[in-house]
Amino acid sequence: MKIEDIINQINFRSNPKSALYFELFIQNLLKLHLEKQGKQFISDYVIDGNRLDGYSTNGIGNYEGPVAFEIKYTHRYNPMIMRYTVRQLTGILDSEKIKHMILIYPADSDKMRYFLRNENPNLILWGITEINGLIDANKEEAEYIANSLFKLEIKKELNRRDNDWKKSREELLTSVKKAYKKGNISLLLGAGVSL
């Protein structure tokens, strides 16, 4: 199994949750991979008011120290969205609370890697090759994760401990705004929008 197979699986019938399922797959794969190394992975980590997709205090692989992860999934490369994302991630790196930021993006290119290196040497791109490396290191578990994405989505929602519905609503609106700015969602407006 390769990441291309998983992307085809989550894009089946133009799944509107493909970005969510890609993020869930990568988060669970990273968690499993780091646990095997005796390291902790925290998903949906907040730093300086920014929600990141993951965080490890002890690093991963050759990257020691606090490492943050941002998972980006789009159907096609959008330079404007990527520039915005890179500016945001560089700002977080400048806060010196993390040592490395790994941007996981399955549509990588040499131009993208070059662009990131020029922005900040601690901003690292993990593309198809690196993702497939994680999958190969965790073959059986990766297949289980890929086949359990709907169950993992439900589990993630059930594990939320939001008792304050107003706070939860505001966080949801904030995350929708951020997702829109990142290009992770598109508005689909029907005839009733004028009402």
mmCIF file of C-alpha atoms in Angstrom:
data_model
loop_
_atom_site.group_PDB
_atom_site.id
_atom_site.type_symbol
_atom_site.label_atom_id
_atom_site.label_comp_id
_atom_site.label_asym_id
_atom_site.label_seq_id
_atom_site.Cartn_x
_atom_site.Cartn_y
_atom_site.Cartn_z
ATOM 1 C CA MET A 1 0.000 0.000 0.000
ATOM 2 C CA LYS A 2 1.268 3.459 -0.955
ATOM 3 C CA ILE A 3 -0.045 6.944 -0.203
ATOM 4 C CA GLU A 4 -1.370 7.196 -3.769
ATOM 5 C CA ASP A 5 -3.626 4.180 -3.051
ATOM 6 C CA ILE A 6 -4.891 5.782 0.154
ATOM 7 C CA ILE A 7 -5.574 9.086 -1.617
ATOM 8 C CA ASN A 8 -7.555 7.209 -4.274
ATOM 9 C CA GLN A 9 -9.473 5.446 -1.500
ATOM 10 C CA ILE A 10 -10.396 8.653 0.363
ATOM 11 C CA ASN A 11 -11.259 10.494 -2.867
ATOM 12 C CA PHE A 12 -13.749 7.777 -3.836
ATOM 13 C CA ARG A 13 -16.827 9.464 -5.328
ATOM 14 C CA SER A 14 -15.363 12.930 -4.649
ATOM 15 C CA ASN A 15 -15.600 12.489 -0.904
ATOM 16 C CA PRO A 16 -16.138 15.922 0.699
ATOM 17 C CA LYS A 17 -14.226 14.677 3.749
ATOM 18 C CA SER A 18 -11.091 13.671 1.825
ATOM 19 C CA ALA A 19 -8.931 16.346 3.511
ATOM 20 C CA LEU A 20 -10.201 15.301 6.958
ATOM 21 C CA TYR A 21 -9.549 11.620 6.213
ATOM 22 C CA PHE A 22 -6.055 12.358 4.893
ATOM 23 C CA GLU A 23 -5.307 14.312 8.077
ATOM 24 C CA LEU A 24 -6.709 11.509 10.268
ATOM 25 C CA PHE A 25 -4.650 8.918 8.402
ATOM 26 C CA ILE A 26 -1.399 10.869 8.784
ATOM 27 C CA GLN A 27 -2.067 11.792 12.442
ATOM 28 C CA ASN A 28 -2.730 8.176 13.390
ATOM 29 C CA LEU A 29 0.263 6.949 11.381
ATOM 30 C CA LEU A 30 2.551 9.492 13.084
ATOM 31 C CA LYS A 31 1.165 8.582 16.507
ATOM 32 C CA LEU A 32 1.815 4.898 15.893
ATOM 33 C CA HIS A 33 5.286 5.535 14.436
ATOM 34 C CA LEU A 34 6.348 7.732 17.354
ATOM 35 C CA GLU A 35 4.917 5.350 19.972
ATOM 36 C CA LYS A 36 7.135 2.617 18.510
ATOM 37 C CA GLN A 37 10.085 4.945 19.210
ATOM 38 C CA GLY A 38 8.899 5.596 22.772
ATOM 39 C CA LYS A 39 7.908 9.160 21.897
ATOM 40 C CA GLN A 40 4.634 10.983 22.400
ATOM 41 C CA PHE A 41 2.511 12.460 19.609
ATOM 42 C CA ILE A 42 -0.146 15.042 20.410
ATOM 43 C CA SER A 43 -2.715 15.693 17.698
ATOM 44 C CA ASP A 44 -4.462 19.050 17.266
ATOM 45 C CA TYR A 45 -1.850 20.902 19.307
ATOM 46 C CA VAL A 46 -2.384 24.618 19.959
ATOM 47 C CA ILE A 47 0.618 26.947 20.042
ATOM 48 C CA ASP A 48 0.291 30.733 20.198
ATOM 49 C CA GLY A 49 -3.379 30.465 19.230
ATOM 50 C CA ASN A 50 -2.635 28.373 16.132
ATOM 51 C CA ARG A 51 -3.964 24.817 15.908
ATOM 52 C CA LEU A 52 -1.357 22.508 14.455
ATOM 53 C CA ASP A 53 -2.103 18.996 13.293
ATOM 54 C CA GLY A 54 0.513 17.414 15.534
ATOM 55 C CA TYR A 55 3.354 17.892 17.979
ATOM 56 C CA SER A 56 6.163 15.790 19.429
ATOM 57 C CA THR A 57 8.300 17.088 22.269
ATOM 58 C CA ASN A 58 11.091 14.612 21.479
ATOM 59 C CA GLY A 59 11.228 15.002 17.711
ATOM 60 C CA ILE A 60 11.049 12.384 14.984
ATOM 61 C CA GLY A 61 13.807 10.618 13.071
ATOM 62 C CA ASN A 62 16.763 12.959 12.512
ATOM 63 C CA TYR A 63 14.839 15.974 13.821
ATOM 64 C CA GLU A 64 15.441 16.313 17.543
ATOM 65 C CA GLY A 65 13.697 18.596 19.985
ATOM 66 C CA PRO A 66 10.154 19.869 19.773
ATOM 67 C CA VAL A 67 8.702 19.184 16.318
ATOM 68 C CA ALA A 68 5.332 20.363 15.042
ATOM 69 C CA PHE A 69 3.416 18.897 12.112
ATOM 70 C CA GLU A 70 1.073 20.596 9.685
ATOM 71 C CA ILE A 71 -0.818 18.340 7.297
ATOM 72 C CA LYS A 72 -1.935 19.938 4.050
ATOM 73 C CA TYR A 73 -4.137 18.156 1.551
ATOM 74 C CA THR A 74 -5.452 19.794 -1.572
ATOM 75 C CA HIS A 75 -6.594 18.336 -4.868
ATOM 76 C CA ARG A 76 -4.220 20.622 -6.722
ATOM 77 C CA TYR A 77 -1.296 22.896 -5.920
ATOM 78 C CA ASN A 78 -2.283 26.503 -5.178
ATOM 79 C CA PRO A 79 0.752 28.822 -4.823
ATOM 80 C CA MET A 80 -1.234 31.554 -3.045
ATOM 81 C CA ILE A 81 -2.495 29.175 -0.369
ATOM 82 C CA MET A 82 0.954 27.644 0.072
ATOM 83 C CA ARG A 83 2.575 31.078 0.494
ATOM 84 C CA TYR A 84 0.010 31.915 3.184
ATOM 85 C CA THR A 85 0.626 28.573 4.910
ATOM 86 C CA VAL A 86 4.400 29.025 4.785
ATOM 87 C CA ARG A 87 4.137 32.555 6.258
ATOM 88 C CA GLN A 88 1.968 31.237 9.082
ATOM 89 C CA LEU A 89 4.295 28.306 9.821
ATOM 90 C CA THR A 90 7.398 30.508 9.648
ATOM 91 C CA GLY A 91 5.790 32.838 12.206
ATOM 92 C CA ILE A 92 5.261 29.891 14.545
ATOM 93 C CA LEU A 93 8.873 28.784 14.061
ATOM 94 C CA ASP A 94 10.044 32.316 14.864
ATOM 95 C CA SER A 95 8.394 32.037 18.294
ATOM 96 C CA GLU A 96 11.183 29.545 19.181
ATOM 97 C CA LYS A 97 8.769 27.207 20.989
ATOM 98 C CA ILE A 98 9.458 24.496 18.436
ATOM 99 C CA LYS A 99 12.673 23.530 16.703
ATOM 100 C CA HIS A 100 11.328 22.048 13.472
ATOM 101 C CA MET A 101 8.073 22.304 11.555
ATOM 102 C CA ILE A 102 7.246 19.449 9.195
ATOM 103 C CA LEU A 103 4.751 20.297 6.467
ATOM 104 C CA ILE A 104 3.189 17.072 5.182
ATOM 105 C CA TYR A 105 1.939 17.649 1.662
ATOM 106 C CA PRO A 106 1.408 14.784 -0.800
ATOM 107 C CA ALA A 107 1.754 16.937 -3.924
ATOM 108 C CA ASP A 108 5.337 18.026 -3.351
ATOM 109 C CA SER A 109 7.685 19.315 -5.986
ATOM 110 C CA ASP A 110 11.301 20.400 -6.237
ATOM 111 C CA LYS A 111 10.124 24.034 -6.517
ATOM 112 C CA MET A 112 8.232 23.685 -3.254
ATOM 113 C CA ARG A 113 11.243 22.197 -1.434
ATOM 114 C CA TYR A 114 13.482 24.975 -2.735
ATOM 115 C CA PHE A 115 10.953 27.629 -1.712
ATOM 116 C CA LEU A 116 10.698 26.210 1.818
ATOM 117 C CA ARG A 117 14.475 25.975 2.292
ATOM 118 C CA ASN A 118 14.807 29.640 1.355
ATOM 119 C CA GLU A 119 12.053 30.641 3.805
ATOM 120 C CA ASN A 120 13.338 28.812 6.873
ATOM 121 C CA PRO A 121 15.743 25.856 7.060
ATOM 122 C CA ASN A 122 13.714 24.404 9.952
ATOM 123 C CA LEU A 123 10.573 24.215 7.816
ATOM 124 C CA ILE A 124 10.731 20.768 6.243
ATOM 125 C CA LEU A 125 8.537 19.341 3.498
ATOM 126 C CA TRP A 126 7.495 15.711 3.684
ATOM 127 C CA GLY A 127 6.049 14.677 0.372
ATOM 128 C CA ILE A 128 5.085 11.384 -1.198
ATOM 129 C CA THR A 129 8.500 9.773 -0.619
ATOM 130 C CA GLU A 130 8.550 10.502 3.120
ATOM 131 C CA ILE A 131 4.891 9.523 3.602
ATOM 132 C CA ASN A 132 5.493 6.240 1.785
ATOM 133 C CA GLY A 133 8.517 5.686 4.033
ATOM 134 C CA LEU A 134 6.253 5.959 7.087
ATOM 135 C CA ILE A 135 3.749 3.596 5.490
ATOM 136 C CA ASP A 136 6.476 1.060 4.633
ATOM 137 C CA ALA A 137 7.793 1.169 8.209
ATOM 138 C CA ASN A 138 4.271 0.461 9.531
ATOM 139 C CA LYS A 139 2.681 -1.616 6.726
ATOM 140 C CA GLU A 140 0.068 -3.649 8.591
ATOM 141 C CA GLU A 141 -0.965 -0.821 10.878
ATOM 142 C CA ALA A 142 -1.122 1.665 7.985
ATOM 143 C CA GLU A 143 -3.550 -0.590 6.142
ATOM 144 C CA TYR A 144 -5.704 -0.917 9.262
ATOM 145 C CA ILE A 145 -5.713 2.875 9.729
ATOM 146 C CA ALA A 146 -6.654 3.426 6.067
ATOM 147 C CA ASN A 147 -9.565 1.005 6.388
ATOM 148 C CA SER A 148 -10.777 2.538 9.677
ATOM 149 C CA LEU A 149 -10.948 6.251 8.834
ATOM 150 C CA PHE A 150 -14.691 6.616 9.393
ATOM 151 C CA LYS A 151 -14.394 4.860 12.763
ATOM 152 C CA LEU A 152 -11.427 7.082 13.691
ATOM 153 C CA GLU A 153 -13.433 10.195 12.763
ATOM 154 C CA ILE A 154 -16.258 9.154 15.108
ATOM 155 C CA LYS A 155 -13.782 8.277 17.876
ATOM 156 C CA LYS A 156 -12.080 11.670 17.540
ATOM 157 C CA GLU A 157 -15.406 13.477 17.869
ATOM 158 C CA LEU A 158 -16.478 11.377 20.859
ATOM 159 C CA ASN A 159 -13.186 12.032 22.650
ATOM 160 C CA ARG A 160 -13.691 15.769 22.538
ATOM 161 C CA ARG A 161 -14.381 17.180 25.953
ATOM 162 C CA ASP A 162 -16.213 20.328 25.018
ATOM 163 C CA ASN A 163 -18.792 21.036 27.710
ATOM 164 C CA ASP A 164 -19.201 24.694 26.846
ATOM 165 C CA TRP A 165 -21.256 24.770 23.659
ATOM 166 C CA LYS A 166 -20.676 28.508 23.111
ATOM 167 C CA LYS A 167 -16.912 28.049 23.302
ATOM 168 C CA SER A 168 -17.190 25.001 21.049
ATOM 169 C CA ARG A 169 -19.246 26.991 18.524
ATOM 170 C CA GLU A 170 -16.679 29.827 18.477
ATOM 171 C CA GLU A 171 -13.828 27.342 18.027
ATOM 172 C CA LEU A 172 -15.713 25.698 15.178
ATOM 173 C CA LEU A 173 -16.271 29.046 13.456
ATOM 174 C CA THR A 174 -12.606 29.945 13.939
ATOM 175 C CA SER A 175 -11.462 26.612 12.513
ATOM 176 C CA VAL A 176 -13.797 27.008 9.513
ATOM 177 C CA LYS A 177 -12.368 30.489 8.872
ATOM 178 C CA LYS A 178 -8.794 29.146 9.113
ATOM 179 C CA ALA A 179 -9.625 26.195 6.858
ATOM 180 C CA TYR A 180 -11.128 28.592 4.320
ATOM 181 C CA LYS A 181 -8.037 30.823 4.410
ATOM 182 C CA LYS A 182 -5.792 27.744 4.053
ATOM 183 C CA GLY A 183 -7.827 26.577 1.077
ATOM 184 C CA ASN A 184 -8.984 23.381 2.773
ATOM 185 C CA ILE A 185 -12.649 24.092 2.094
ATOM 186 C CA SER A 186 -14.713 25.604 -0.648
ATOM 187 C CA LEU A 187 -18.064 27.291 -0.344
ATOM 188 C CA LEU A 188 -20.867 25.684 -2.293
ATOM 189 C CA LEU A 189 -23.803 28.050 -2.372
ATOM 190 C CA GLY A 190 -27.268 27.114 -3.551
ATOM 191 C CA ALA A 191 -30.232 29.097 -4.803
ATOM 192 C CA GLY A 192 -31.389 29.866 -1.249
ATOM 193 C CA VAL A 193 -28.298 31.911 -0.407
ATOM 194 C CA SER A 194 -30.036 35.144 -1.426
ATOM 195 C CA LEU A 195 -32.584 34.594 1.329
#
